[in-house]
mmCIF file of C-alpha atoms and ligand atoms in Angstrom:
data_model
loop_
_atom_site.group_PDB
_atom_site.id
_atom_site.type_symbol
_atom_site.label_atom_id
_atom_site.label_comp_id
_atom_site.label_asym_id
_atom_site.label_seq_id
_atom_site.Cartn_x
_atom_site.Cartn_y
_atom_site.Cartn_z
ATOM 1 C CA UNK A 1 103.150 62.869 140.569
ATOM 2 C CA UNK A 2 106.643 62.320 139.126
ATOM 3 C CA UNK A 3 107.193 62.895 135.395
ATOM 4 C CA UNK A 4 107.283 59.579 133.582
ATOM 5 C CA UNK A 5 110.855 60.094 132.347
ATOM 6 C CA UNK A 6 111.962 60.892 135.916
ATOM 7 C CA UNK A 7 110.587 57.512 136.985
ATOM 8 C CA UNK A 8 112.637 55.801 134.280
ATOM 9 C CA UNK A 9 115.764 57.634 135.416
ATOM 10 C CA UNK A 10 115.240 56.441 138.996
ATOM 11 C CA UNK A 11 114.659 52.852 137.985
ATOM 12 C CA UNK A 12 117.733 52.848 135.759
ATOM 13 C CA UNK A 13 119.797 54.385 138.550
ATOM 14 C CA UNK A 14 118.622 51.559 140.839
ATOM 15 C CA UNK A 15 119.902 49.013 138.314
ATOM 16 C CA UNK A 16 123.224 50.816 137.975
ATOM 17 C CA UNK A 17 123.612 50.893 141.772
ATOM 18 C CA UNK A 18 122.831 47.159 141.964
ATOM 19 C CA UNK A 19 125.356 46.382 139.195
ATOM 20 C CA UNK A 20 122.603 44.943 136.976
ATOM 21 C CA UNK A 21 122.269 47.675 134.317
ATOM 22 C CA UNK A 22 121.715 45.935 130.986
ATOM 23 C CA UNK A 23 123.329 46.925 127.715
ATOM 24 C CA UNK A 24 123.032 45.642 124.194
ATOM 25 C CA UNK A 25 126.135 43.665 123.376
ATOM 26 C CA UNK A 26 127.891 42.299 120.316
ATOM 27 C CA UNK A 27 129.290 38.785 120.097
ATOM 28 C CA UNK A 28 132.322 38.492 122.365
ATOM 29 C CA UNK A 29 135.659 37.070 121.291
ATOM 30 C CA UNK A 30 136.778 34.033 123.228
ATOM 31 C CA UNK A 31 135.560 30.475 123.610
ATOM 32 C CA UNK A 32 131.784 30.436 123.431
ATOM 33 C CA UNK A 33 130.265 29.042 126.629
ATOM 34 C CA UNK A 34 127.348 31.456 126.547
ATOM 35 C CA UNK A 35 125.331 31.227 123.320
ATOM 36 C CA UNK A 36 122.334 29.014 122.522
ATOM 37 C CA UNK A 37 124.087 27.879 119.325
ATOM 38 C CA UNK A 38 124.242 24.344 120.757
ATOM 39 C CA UNK A 39 125.145 22.569 117.513
ATOM 40 C CA UNK A 40 127.261 25.345 116.013
ATOM 41 C CA UNK A 41 124.987 26.029 113.024
ATOM 42 C CA UNK A 42 125.069 29.802 113.539
ATOM 43 C CA UNK A 43 128.855 29.729 113.105
ATOM 44 C CA UNK A 44 129.006 27.097 110.368
ATOM 45 C CA UNK A 45 130.303 28.394 107.038
ATOM 46 C CA UNK A 46 129.032 25.180 105.386
ATOM 47 C CA UNK A 47 125.508 25.959 106.610
ATOM 48 C CA UNK A 48 125.857 29.613 105.588
ATOM 49 C CA UNK A 49 126.851 28.396 102.100
ATOM 50 C CA UNK A 50 123.596 26.355 101.919
ATOM 51 C CA UNK A 51 121.611 29.489 102.725
ATOM 52 C CA UNK A 52 123.471 31.438 100.042
ATOM 53 C CA UNK A 53 122.562 28.736 97.516
ATOM 54 C CA UNK A 54 118.872 29.106 98.427
ATOM 55 C CA UNK A 55 119.096 32.872 97.952
ATOM 56 C CA UNK A 56 120.940 32.543 94.631
ATOM 57 C CA UNK A 57 118.481 29.987 93.258
ATOM 58 C CA UNK A 58 115.406 32.071 94.104
ATOM 59 C CA UNK A 59 116.296 35.698 94.901
ATOM 60 C CA UNK A 60 112.597 36.594 95.042
ATOM 61 C CA UNK A 61 112.358 34.919 98.461
ATOM 62 C CA UNK A 62 114.700 37.514 99.947
ATOM 63 C CA UNK A 63 112.068 40.227 100.136
ATOM 64 C CA UNK A 64 109.006 40.484 102.341
ATOM 65 C CA UNK A 65 105.470 39.197 101.898
ATOM 66 C CA UNK A 66 103.938 42.709 102.118
ATOM 67 C CA UNK A 67 100.717 41.592 103.826
ATOM 68 C CA UNK A 68 99.231 39.586 106.683
ATOM 69 C CA UNK A 69 99.050 35.844 106.136
ATOM 70 C CA UNK A 70 95.270 36.137 105.759
ATOM 71 C CA UNK A 71 95.602 38.932 103.176
ATOM 72 C CA UNK A 72 97.709 37.126 100.533
ATOM 73 C CA UNK A 73 100.846 37.306 102.733
ATOM 74 C CA UNK A 74 101.102 33.518 103.136
ATOM 75 C CA UNK A 75 103.875 32.729 100.663
ATOM 76 C CA UNK A 76 103.819 29.349 98.872
ATOM 77 C CA UNK A 77 107.318 28.548 100.216
ATOM 78 C CA UNK A 78 106.122 29.210 103.774
ATOM 79 C CA UNK A 79 103.108 26.909 103.252
ATOM 80 C CA UNK A 80 105.391 24.142 101.922
ATOM 81 C CA UNK A 81 107.856 24.466 104.816
ATOM 82 C CA UNK A 82 104.993 24.443 107.347
ATOM 83 C CA UNK A 83 103.849 21.109 105.844
ATOM 84 C CA UNK A 84 107.398 19.753 106.077
ATOM 85 C CA UNK A 85 107.718 20.842 109.734
ATOM 86 C CA UNK A 86 104.380 19.253 110.675
ATOM 87 C CA UNK A 87 105.360 15.955 109.038
ATOM 88 C CA UNK A 88 108.827 16.024 110.659
ATOM 89 C CA UNK A 89 107.349 16.456 114.145
ATOM 90 C CA UNK A 90 104.469 14.006 113.554
ATOM 91 C CA UNK A 91 101.612 16.488 113.898
ATOM 92 C CA UNK A 92 98.819 17.558 111.561
ATOM 93 C CA UNK A 93 99.782 21.218 111.134
ATOM 94 C CA UNK A 94 102.348 23.855 111.975
ATOM 95 C CA UNK A 95 102.355 27.650 111.871
ATOM 96 C CA UNK A 96 105.601 29.571 111.410
ATOM 97 C CA UNK A 97 106.162 32.801 113.330
ATOM 98 C CA UNK A 98 108.962 35.335 113.537
ATOM 99 C CA UNK A 99 110.280 34.289 116.963
ATOM 100 C CA UNK A 100 109.625 32.067 119.949
ATOM 101 C CA UNK A 101 108.440 35.095 121.870
ATOM 102 C CA UNK A 102 105.912 35.823 119.153
ATOM 103 C CA UNK A 103 104.812 32.156 118.969
ATOM 104 C CA UNK A 104 104.061 31.968 122.700
ATOM 105 C CA UNK A 105 102.086 35.203 122.479
ATOM 106 C CA UNK A 106 100.167 33.953 119.434
ATOM 107 C CA UNK A 107 99.266 30.662 121.088
ATOM 108 C CA UNK A 108 98.606 31.433 124.738
ATOM 109 C CA UNK A 109 96.936 34.806 124.303
ATOM 110 C CA UNK A 110 94.292 33.228 122.064
ATOM 111 C CA UNK A 111 93.402 29.709 123.143
ATOM 112 C CA UNK A 112 91.752 30.346 126.517
ATOM 113 C CA UNK A 113 88.817 32.602 127.352
ATOM 114 C CA UNK A 114 87.447 34.518 130.321
ATOM 115 C CA UNK A 115 86.568 31.961 133.015
ATOM 116 C CA UNK A 116 89.324 29.535 131.949
ATOM 117 C CA UNK A 117 92.568 28.909 133.865
ATOM 118 C CA UNK A 118 96.165 28.762 132.633
ATOM 119 C CA UNK A 119 98.584 27.063 135.026
ATOM 120 C CA UNK A 120 102.220 27.871 134.358
ATOM 121 C CA UNK A 121 105.423 26.597 135.902
ATOM 122 C CA UNK A 122 106.844 29.630 137.715
ATOM 123 C CA UNK A 123 110.076 29.389 135.685
ATOM 124 C CA UNK A 124 108.593 29.403 132.184
ATOM 125 C CA UNK A 125 110.018 31.953 129.774
ATOM 126 C CA UNK A 126 108.941 35.589 129.999
ATOM 127 C CA UNK A 127 107.056 35.262 126.702
ATOM 128 C CA UNK A 128 104.644 32.803 128.367
ATOM 129 C CA UNK A 129 104.076 35.176 131.295
ATOM 130 C CA UNK A 130 103.450 38.036 128.855
ATOM 131 C CA UNK A 131 101.120 35.873 126.734
ATOM 132 C CA UNK A 132 99.080 35.119 129.858
ATOM 133 C CA UNK A 133 98.765 38.842 130.539
ATOM 134 C CA UNK A 134 97.273 39.213 127.056
ATOM 135 C CA UNK A 135 94.823 36.348 127.633
ATOM 136 C CA UNK A 136 91.459 36.867 129.366
ATOM 137 C CA UNK A 137 91.931 33.642 131.342
ATOM 138 C CA UNK A 138 93.102 33.567 134.970
ATOM 139 C CA UNK A 139 96.775 32.633 135.355
ATOM 140 C CA UNK A 140 98.164 30.742 138.338
ATOM 141 C CA UNK A 141 101.804 29.775 138.814
ATOM 142 C CA UNK A 142 102.850 26.447 140.290
ATOM 143 C CA UNK A 143 106.206 25.991 141.996
ATOM 144 C CA UNK A 144 108.947 24.944 139.617
ATOM 145 C CA UNK A 145 108.638 21.224 138.791
ATOM 146 C CA UNK A 146 106.394 20.695 141.842
ATOM 147 C CA UNK A 147 103.767 18.214 140.631
ATOM 148 C CA UNK A 148 101.975 18.131 143.996
ATOM 149 C CA UNK A 149 101.478 21.864 143.814
ATOM 150 C CA UNK A 150 100.345 21.561 140.188
ATOM 151 C CA UNK A 151 97.828 18.901 141.213
ATOM 152 C CA UNK A 152 96.433 21.078 144.010
ATOM 153 C CA UNK A 153 95.921 23.927 141.545
ATOM 154 C CA UNK A 154 94.413 21.595 138.938
ATOM 155 C CA UNK A 155 91.859 20.431 141.475
ATOM 156 C CA UNK A 156 90.812 24.060 142.134
ATOM 157 C CA UNK A 157 90.964 25.460 138.584
ATOM 158 C CA UNK A 158 87.811 26.737 136.911
ATOM 159 C CA UNK A 159 86.691 26.586 133.287
ATOM 160 C CA UNK A 160 88.890 24.898 130.699
ATOM 161 C CA UNK A 161 92.411 24.462 132.044
ATOM 162 C CA UNK A 162 95.705 24.693 130.173
ATOM 163 C CA UNK A 163 99.065 23.800 131.704
ATOM 164 C CA UNK A 164 102.162 25.440 130.188
ATOM 165 C CA UNK A 165 105.674 24.103 130.766
ATOM 166 C CA UNK A 166 109.090 23.981 129.076
ATOM 167 C CA UNK A 167 110.625 20.629 128.211
ATOM 168 C CA UNK A 168 114.131 21.899 129.055
ATOM 169 C CA UNK A 169 114.157 24.968 131.290
ATOM 170 C CA UNK A 170 116.150 27.823 129.840
ATOM 171 C CA UNK A 171 117.787 29.064 133.040
ATOM 172 C CA UNK A 172 117.969 25.990 135.311
ATOM 173 C CA UNK A 173 118.736 23.488 132.549
ATOM 174 C CA UNK A 174 116.488 20.818 134.083
ATOM 175 C CA UNK A 175 114.060 18.606 132.154
ATOM 176 C CA UNK A 176 110.308 18.531 132.817
ATOM 177 C CA UNK A 177 108.683 15.202 133.690
ATOM 178 C CA UNK A 178 106.484 15.494 130.593
ATOM 179 C CA UNK A 179 104.741 12.072 130.739
ATOM 180 C CA UNK A 180 103.839 12.551 134.417
ATOM 181 C CA UNK A 181 102.564 16.078 133.824
ATOM 182 C CA UNK A 182 100.586 14.909 130.830
ATOM 183 C CA UNK A 183 99.035 12.072 132.905
ATOM 184 C CA UNK A 184 98.118 14.605 135.609
ATOM 185 C CA UNK A 185 96.496 16.823 132.979
ATOM 186 C CA UNK A 186 94.528 13.823 131.720
ATOM 187 C CA UNK A 187 93.277 13.075 135.226
ATOM 188 C CA UNK A 188 91.900 16.600 135.602
ATOM 189 C CA UNK A 189 90.724 17.102 132.006
ATOM 190 C CA UNK A 190 93.382 19.768 131.377
ATOM 191 C CA UNK A 191 95.380 20.408 128.190
ATOM 192 C CA UNK A 192 99.179 20.589 128.016
ATOM 193 C CA UNK A 193 101.334 23.086 126.087
ATOM 194 C CA UNK A 194 105.097 22.497 125.904
ATOM 195 C CA UNK A 195 107.735 25.036 124.897
ATOM 196 C CA UNK A 196 110.636 23.082 123.381
ATOM 197 C CA UNK A 197 112.890 26.075 122.631
ATOM 198 C CA UNK A 198 115.994 24.493 124.165
ATOM 199 C CA UNK A 199 115.248 20.794 123.643
ATOM 200 C CA UNK A 200 114.676 20.699 119.909
ATOM 201 C CA UNK A 201 117.975 20.057 118.180
ATOM 202 C CA UNK A 202 119.411 18.198 121.161
ATOM 203 C CA UNK A 203 116.496 15.835 120.409
ATOM 204 C CA UNK A 204 115.881 15.932 116.641
ATOM 205 C CA UNK A 205 112.087 16.097 116.931
ATOM 206 C CA UNK A 206 111.932 17.460 120.480
ATOM 207 C CA UNK A 207 111.222 15.696 123.781
ATOM 208 C CA UNK A 208 107.452 15.587 123.356
ATOM 209 C CA UNK A 209 108.030 13.440 120.260
ATOM 210 C CA UNK A 210 110.594 11.266 122.132
ATOM 211 C CA UNK A 211 107.795 10.454 124.590
ATOM 212 C CA UNK A 212 105.292 9.772 121.778
ATOM 213 C CA UNK A 213 103.017 12.587 123.008
ATOM 214 C CA UNK A 214 103.184 14.830 119.936
ATOM 215 C CA UNK A 215 99.517 14.297 119.047
ATOM 216 C CA UNK A 216 98.335 14.141 122.648
ATOM 217 C CA UNK A 217 99.508 17.526 123.875
ATOM 218 C CA UNK A 218 97.462 20.539 122.812
ATOM 219 C CA UNK A 219 100.449 22.289 121.243
ATOM 220 C CA UNK A 220 104.217 22.360 121.149
ATOM 221 C CA UNK A 221 106.393 25.384 120.420
ATOM 222 C CA UNK A 222 109.712 24.835 118.661
ATOM 223 C CA UNK A 223 112.082 27.740 118.111
ATOM 224 C CA UNK A 224 114.814 28.274 115.536
ATOM 225 C CA UNK A 225 117.013 30.835 117.308
ATOM 226 C CA UNK A 226 118.923 28.281 119.344
ATOM 227 C CA UNK A 227 120.133 24.887 118.034
ATOM 228 C CA UNK A 228 118.932 25.819 114.528
ATOM 229 C CA UNK A 229 121.252 28.845 114.408
ATOM 230 C CA UNK A 230 118.599 31.112 112.841
ATOM 231 C CA UNK A 231 115.532 32.702 114.342
ATOM 232 C CA UNK A 232 111.788 32.111 114.094
ATOM 233 C CA UNK A 233 109.494 29.525 115.659
ATOM 234 C CA UNK A 234 106.651 27.145 114.909
ATOM 235 C CA UNK A 235 103.476 26.226 116.748
ATOM 236 C CA UNK A 236 102.782 22.508 116.264
ATOM 237 C CA UNK A 237 99.321 21.060 116.729
ATOM 238 C CA UNK A 238 96.066 19.884 115.197
ATOM 239 C CA UNK A 239 94.294 21.303 112.133
ATOM 240 C CA UNK A 240 91.549 22.595 114.421
ATOM 241 C CA UNK A 241 94.028 24.449 116.633
ATOM 242 C CA UNK A 242 95.832 26.031 113.664
ATOM 243 C CA UNK A 243 92.567 27.058 111.940
ATOM 244 C CA UNK A 244 91.462 28.588 115.228
ATOM 245 C CA UNK A 245 94.705 30.563 115.608
ATOM 246 C CA UNK A 246 94.556 31.794 112.001
ATOM 247 C CA UNK A 247 91.119 33.181 112.816
ATOM 248 C CA UNK A 248 91.475 34.417 116.376
ATOM 249 C CA UNK A 249 95.134 34.985 117.283
ATOM 250 C CA UNK A 250 96.002 38.699 117.018
ATOM 251 C CA UNK A 251 99.804 38.210 117.109
ATOM 252 C CA UNK A 252 99.448 35.885 114.123
ATOM 253 C CA UNK A 253 96.937 37.948 112.146
ATOM 254 C CA UNK A 254 97.951 41.551 112.674
ATOM 255 C CA UNK A 255 101.496 41.237 111.391
ATOM 256 C CA UNK A 256 103.173 40.771 108.030
ATOM 257 C CA UNK A 257 103.383 37.120 106.935
ATOM 258 C CA UNK A 258 106.743 35.487 107.737
ATOM 259 C CA UNK A 259 109.436 35.887 105.081
ATOM 260 C CA UNK A 260 109.831 32.993 102.625
ATOM 261 C CA UNK A 261 113.620 33.154 102.977
ATOM 262 C CA UNK A 262 113.293 32.643 106.702
ATOM 263 C CA UNK A 263 111.032 29.635 106.110
ATOM 264 C CA UNK A 264 113.416 28.134 103.533
ATOM 265 C CA UNK A 265 116.399 28.738 105.856
ATOM 266 C CA UNK A 266 114.578 26.836 108.600
ATOM 267 C CA UNK A 267 113.972 24.000 106.144
ATOM 268 C CA UNK A 268 117.700 23.976 105.275
ATOM 269 C CA UNK A 269 118.563 23.801 108.995
ATOM 270 C CA UNK A 270 116.384 20.690 109.435
ATOM 271 C CA UNK A 271 118.110 19.047 106.458
ATOM 272 C CA UNK A 272 121.571 20.083 107.672
ATOM 273 C CA UNK A 273 120.947 18.581 111.109
ATOM 274 C CA UNK A 274 119.737 15.336 109.557
ATOM 275 C CA UNK A 275 122.871 15.168 107.412
ATOM 276 C CA UNK A 276 125.092 15.826 110.445
ATOM 277 C CA UNK A 277 123.992 13.570 113.329
ATOM 278 C CA UNK A 278 127.605 13.752 114.591
ATOM 279 C CA UNK A 279 126.890 17.304 115.847
ATOM 280 C CA UNK A 280 124.313 15.980 118.295
ATOM 281 C CA UNK A 281 126.647 13.162 119.340
ATOM 282 C CA UNK A 282 129.488 15.626 119.979
ATOM 283 C CA UNK A 283 127.164 17.816 122.015
ATOM 284 C CA UNK A 284 126.101 14.856 124.161
ATOM 285 C CA UNK A 285 129.747 13.771 124.658
ATOM 286 C CA UNK A 286 130.746 17.293 125.671
ATOM 287 C CA UNK A 287 127.885 17.560 128.167
ATOM 288 C CA UNK A 288 128.871 14.205 129.700
ATOM 289 C CA UNK A 289 132.515 15.345 129.908
ATOM 290 C CA UNK A 290 131.573 18.631 131.616
ATOM 291 C CA UNK A 291 129.329 16.786 134.108
ATOM 292 C CA UNK A 292 132.122 14.284 134.854
ATOM 293 C CA UNK A 293 134.550 17.066 135.837
ATOM 294 C CA UNK A 294 132.392 18.777 138.461
ATOM 295 C CA UNK A 295 130.898 17.713 141.799
ATOM 296 C CA UNK A 296 127.503 16.033 141.348
ATOM 297 C CA UNK A 297 125.502 18.865 142.876
ATOM 298 C CA UNK A 298 127.082 21.383 140.501
ATOM 299 C CA UNK A 299 126.023 19.886 137.161
ATOM 300 C CA UNK A 300 122.777 18.837 135.436
ATOM 301 C CA UNK A 301 123.097 15.445 133.685
ATOM 302 C CA UNK A 302 122.441 15.466 129.918
ATOM 303 C CA UNK A 303 121.680 19.172 129.741
ATOM 304 C CA UNK A 304 123.424 21.708 127.502
ATOM 305 C CA UNK A 305 122.405 24.440 129.996
ATOM 306 C CA UNK A 306 124.457 24.390 133.173
ATOM 307 C CA UNK A 307 123.743 26.948 135.895
ATOM 308 C CA UNK A 308 126.589 27.662 138.316
ATOM 309 C CA UNK A 309 125.296 29.471 141.397
ATOM 310 C CA UNK A 310 127.274 32.068 143.311
ATOM 311 C CA UNK A 311 125.937 33.049 146.714
ATOM 312 C CA UNK A 312 127.658 36.451 146.521
ATOM 313 C CA UNK A 313 127.029 38.748 143.546
ATOM 314 C CA UNK A 314 130.502 40.273 143.586
ATOM 315 C CA UNK A 315 132.012 36.744 143.268
ATOM 316 C CA UNK A 316 129.797 36.108 140.274
ATOM 317 C CA UNK A 317 130.999 39.221 138.446
ATOM 318 C CA UNK A 318 134.606 38.470 139.457
ATOM 319 C CA UNK A 319 134.225 34.954 138.006
ATOM 320 C CA UNK A 320 132.923 36.335 134.698
ATOM 321 C CA UNK A 321 135.833 38.802 134.505
ATOM 322 C CA UNK A 322 138.368 36.146 135.493
ATOM 323 C CA UNK A 323 137.083 33.718 132.871
ATOM 324 C CA UNK A 324 137.101 36.466 130.268
ATOM 325 C CA UNK A 325 140.779 37.074 131.000
ATOM 326 C CA UNK A 326 141.421 33.376 130.291
ATOM 327 C CA UNK A 327 139.624 33.664 126.939
ATOM 328 C CA UNK A 328 136.362 31.983 128.073
ATOM 329 C CA UNK A 329 133.165 33.891 127.333
ATOM 330 C CA UNK A 330 130.386 33.314 129.850
ATOM 331 C CA UNK A 331 127.701 35.582 131.200
ATOM 332 C CA UNK A 332 126.049 36.226 134.520
ATOM 333 C CA UNK A 333 122.280 36.121 134.989
ATOM 334 C CA UNK A 334 120.918 38.569 137.511
ATOM 335 C CA UNK A 335 117.506 39.248 138.991
ATOM 336 C CA UNK A 336 114.859 39.931 137.650
ATOM 337 C CA UNK A 337 115.655 37.350 134.912
ATOM 338 C CA UNK A 338 116.111 34.890 137.796
ATOM 339 C CA UNK A 339 114.918 35.234 141.388
ATOM 340 C CA UNK A 340 117.007 37.238 143.876
ATOM 341 C CA UNK A 341 119.511 34.917 145.534
ATOM 342 C CA UNK A 342 119.550 32.645 142.459
ATOM 343 C CA UNK A 343 122.030 34.723 140.449
ATOM 344 C CA UNK A 344 124.274 32.503 138.414
ATOM 345 C CA UNK A 345 126.549 31.865 135.495
ATOM 346 C CA UNK A 346 124.518 30.306 132.724
ATOM 347 C CA UNK A 347 126.988 28.023 130.992
ATOM 348 C CA UNK A 348 126.018 26.593 127.605
ATOM 349 C CA UNK A 349 127.858 23.575 126.282
ATOM 350 C CA UNK A 350 128.200 23.188 122.494
ATOM 351 C CA UNK A 351 129.097 20.551 119.957
ATOM 352 C CA UNK A 352 132.115 22.639 118.901
ATOM 353 C CA UNK A 353 133.701 23.097 122.367
ATOM 354 C CA UNK A 354 136.904 21.070 122.718
ATOM 355 C CA UNK A 355 137.781 18.884 125.710
ATOM 356 C CA UNK A 356 140.641 21.230 126.571
ATOM 357 C CA UNK A 357 138.256 24.191 126.636
ATOM 358 C CA UNK A 358 135.824 22.294 128.869
ATOM 359 C CA UNK A 359 138.652 21.326 131.235
ATOM 360 C CA UNK A 360 139.753 24.961 131.437
ATOM 361 C CA UNK A 361 136.178 26.070 132.131
ATOM 362 C CA UNK A 362 135.766 23.552 134.957
ATOM 363 C CA UNK A 363 139.115 24.574 136.462
ATOM 364 C CA UNK A 364 137.922 28.179 136.472
ATOM 365 C CA UNK A 365 134.570 27.233 138.033
ATOM 366 C CA UNK A 366 136.434 25.417 140.807
ATOM 367 C CA UNK A 367 138.691 28.442 141.331
ATOM 368 C CA UNK A 368 135.919 30.990 141.597
ATOM 369 C CA UNK A 369 133.111 29.032 143.186
ATOM 370 C CA UNK A 370 134.871 27.301 146.052
HETATM 371 C C1 PLP B 401 111.873 28.691 126.640
HETATM 372 C C2 PLP B 401 111.926 29.821 125.682
HETATM 373 N N1 PLP B 401 110.823 30.094 124.959
HETATM 374 C C3 PLP B 401 110.808 31.105 124.070
HETATM 375 C C4 PLP B 401 111.920 31.892 123.866
HETATM 376 C C5 PLP B 401 111.868 33.007 122.878
HETATM 377 O O1 PLP B 401 112.457 32.559 121.708
HETATM 378 P P1 PLP B 401 113.003 33.615 120.639
HETATM 379 O O2 PLP B 401 114.378 33.988 121.068
HETATM 380 O O3 PLP B 401 112.945 32.870 119.353
HETATM 381 O O4 PLP B 401 112.060 34.772 120.664
HETATM 382 C C6 PLP B 401 113.098 31.632 124.581
HETATM 383 C C7 PLP B 401 114.297 32.468 124.362
HETATM 384 O O5 PLP B 401 115.225 32.532 125.072
HETATM 385 C C8 PLP B 401 113.090 30.580 125.523
HETATM 386 O O6 PLP B 401 114.187 30.307 126.252
#
């Protein structure tokens, strides 16, 4: 048998040969068409000033909680912000976690048991796939946004069934038909879990709330590393669900309680967004402008995430380099993050992009794609 490190070397060499070797990267100069900072909070000095005020007023929140949330590590500030978040999203309770990845693990690894079935859209985020590997339930994937396929699997599923979807898909930028999926779940006695990582912010309370389903779905995940410009996440749901997770979810229990400064920063981000509705309006205008400049089959209406597919990988890398030379920062997405043959530029539109920048971007897309 090969030495384990030899295996790593071979796998890394395969990536290098395929041109998909990943490296950790710092923020690039140039116009941002890549980050998830949809509303510009991560770059906002005004928002940063608000966070500094919080730290100056109560410096004690800057340090850690030193224990699990069930061993005195549940800071009072965290408890207060969790109440605020629950009220804002119209649910009974919320639980704050350190990231969206962590929140999906905490929720989906714990809620189903051996003999149950979790049905996931094949394009849900990696954290959902990994959470299912931690769960004792069976996991089946249904084809992306294919409700007929979902229904066939629902009719065959055993035990209690949970369906997991995203409201706005992180790589394809398309929206889930949440009311239809929820109705399908109802018909088969299944529960629905919705990851709102990319929708919350674009919609102030998320899409589940827009559809009035916030108390009907089993749980919603909202994350704070994207439109909120921070990091962290919350699980939203009933008192019963949250009590259950506090008792049985390992990723929630066997970790140090979330920092109070993080919780208070998240609270500040909610307030900042409420005080600045113009950010959301600018984002929507910019998306509409981008969509208007490209052929219909090349843009997703109303979505801040715009995939641009390149049938040939070398064209994709050439496009990224060409755009970089023009001062536009974009990035390519390769397999295995997306399926082979679906490599793409993942363009993100922001509230702070100017019309001129969007025009330049679309010109470049036309140059490289066609
Ligand atoms: C749909 C979705 N869920 C969860 C996550 C993980 O969120 P975080 O970056 O806060 O860990 C992401 C991150 O990209 C995501 O796109």
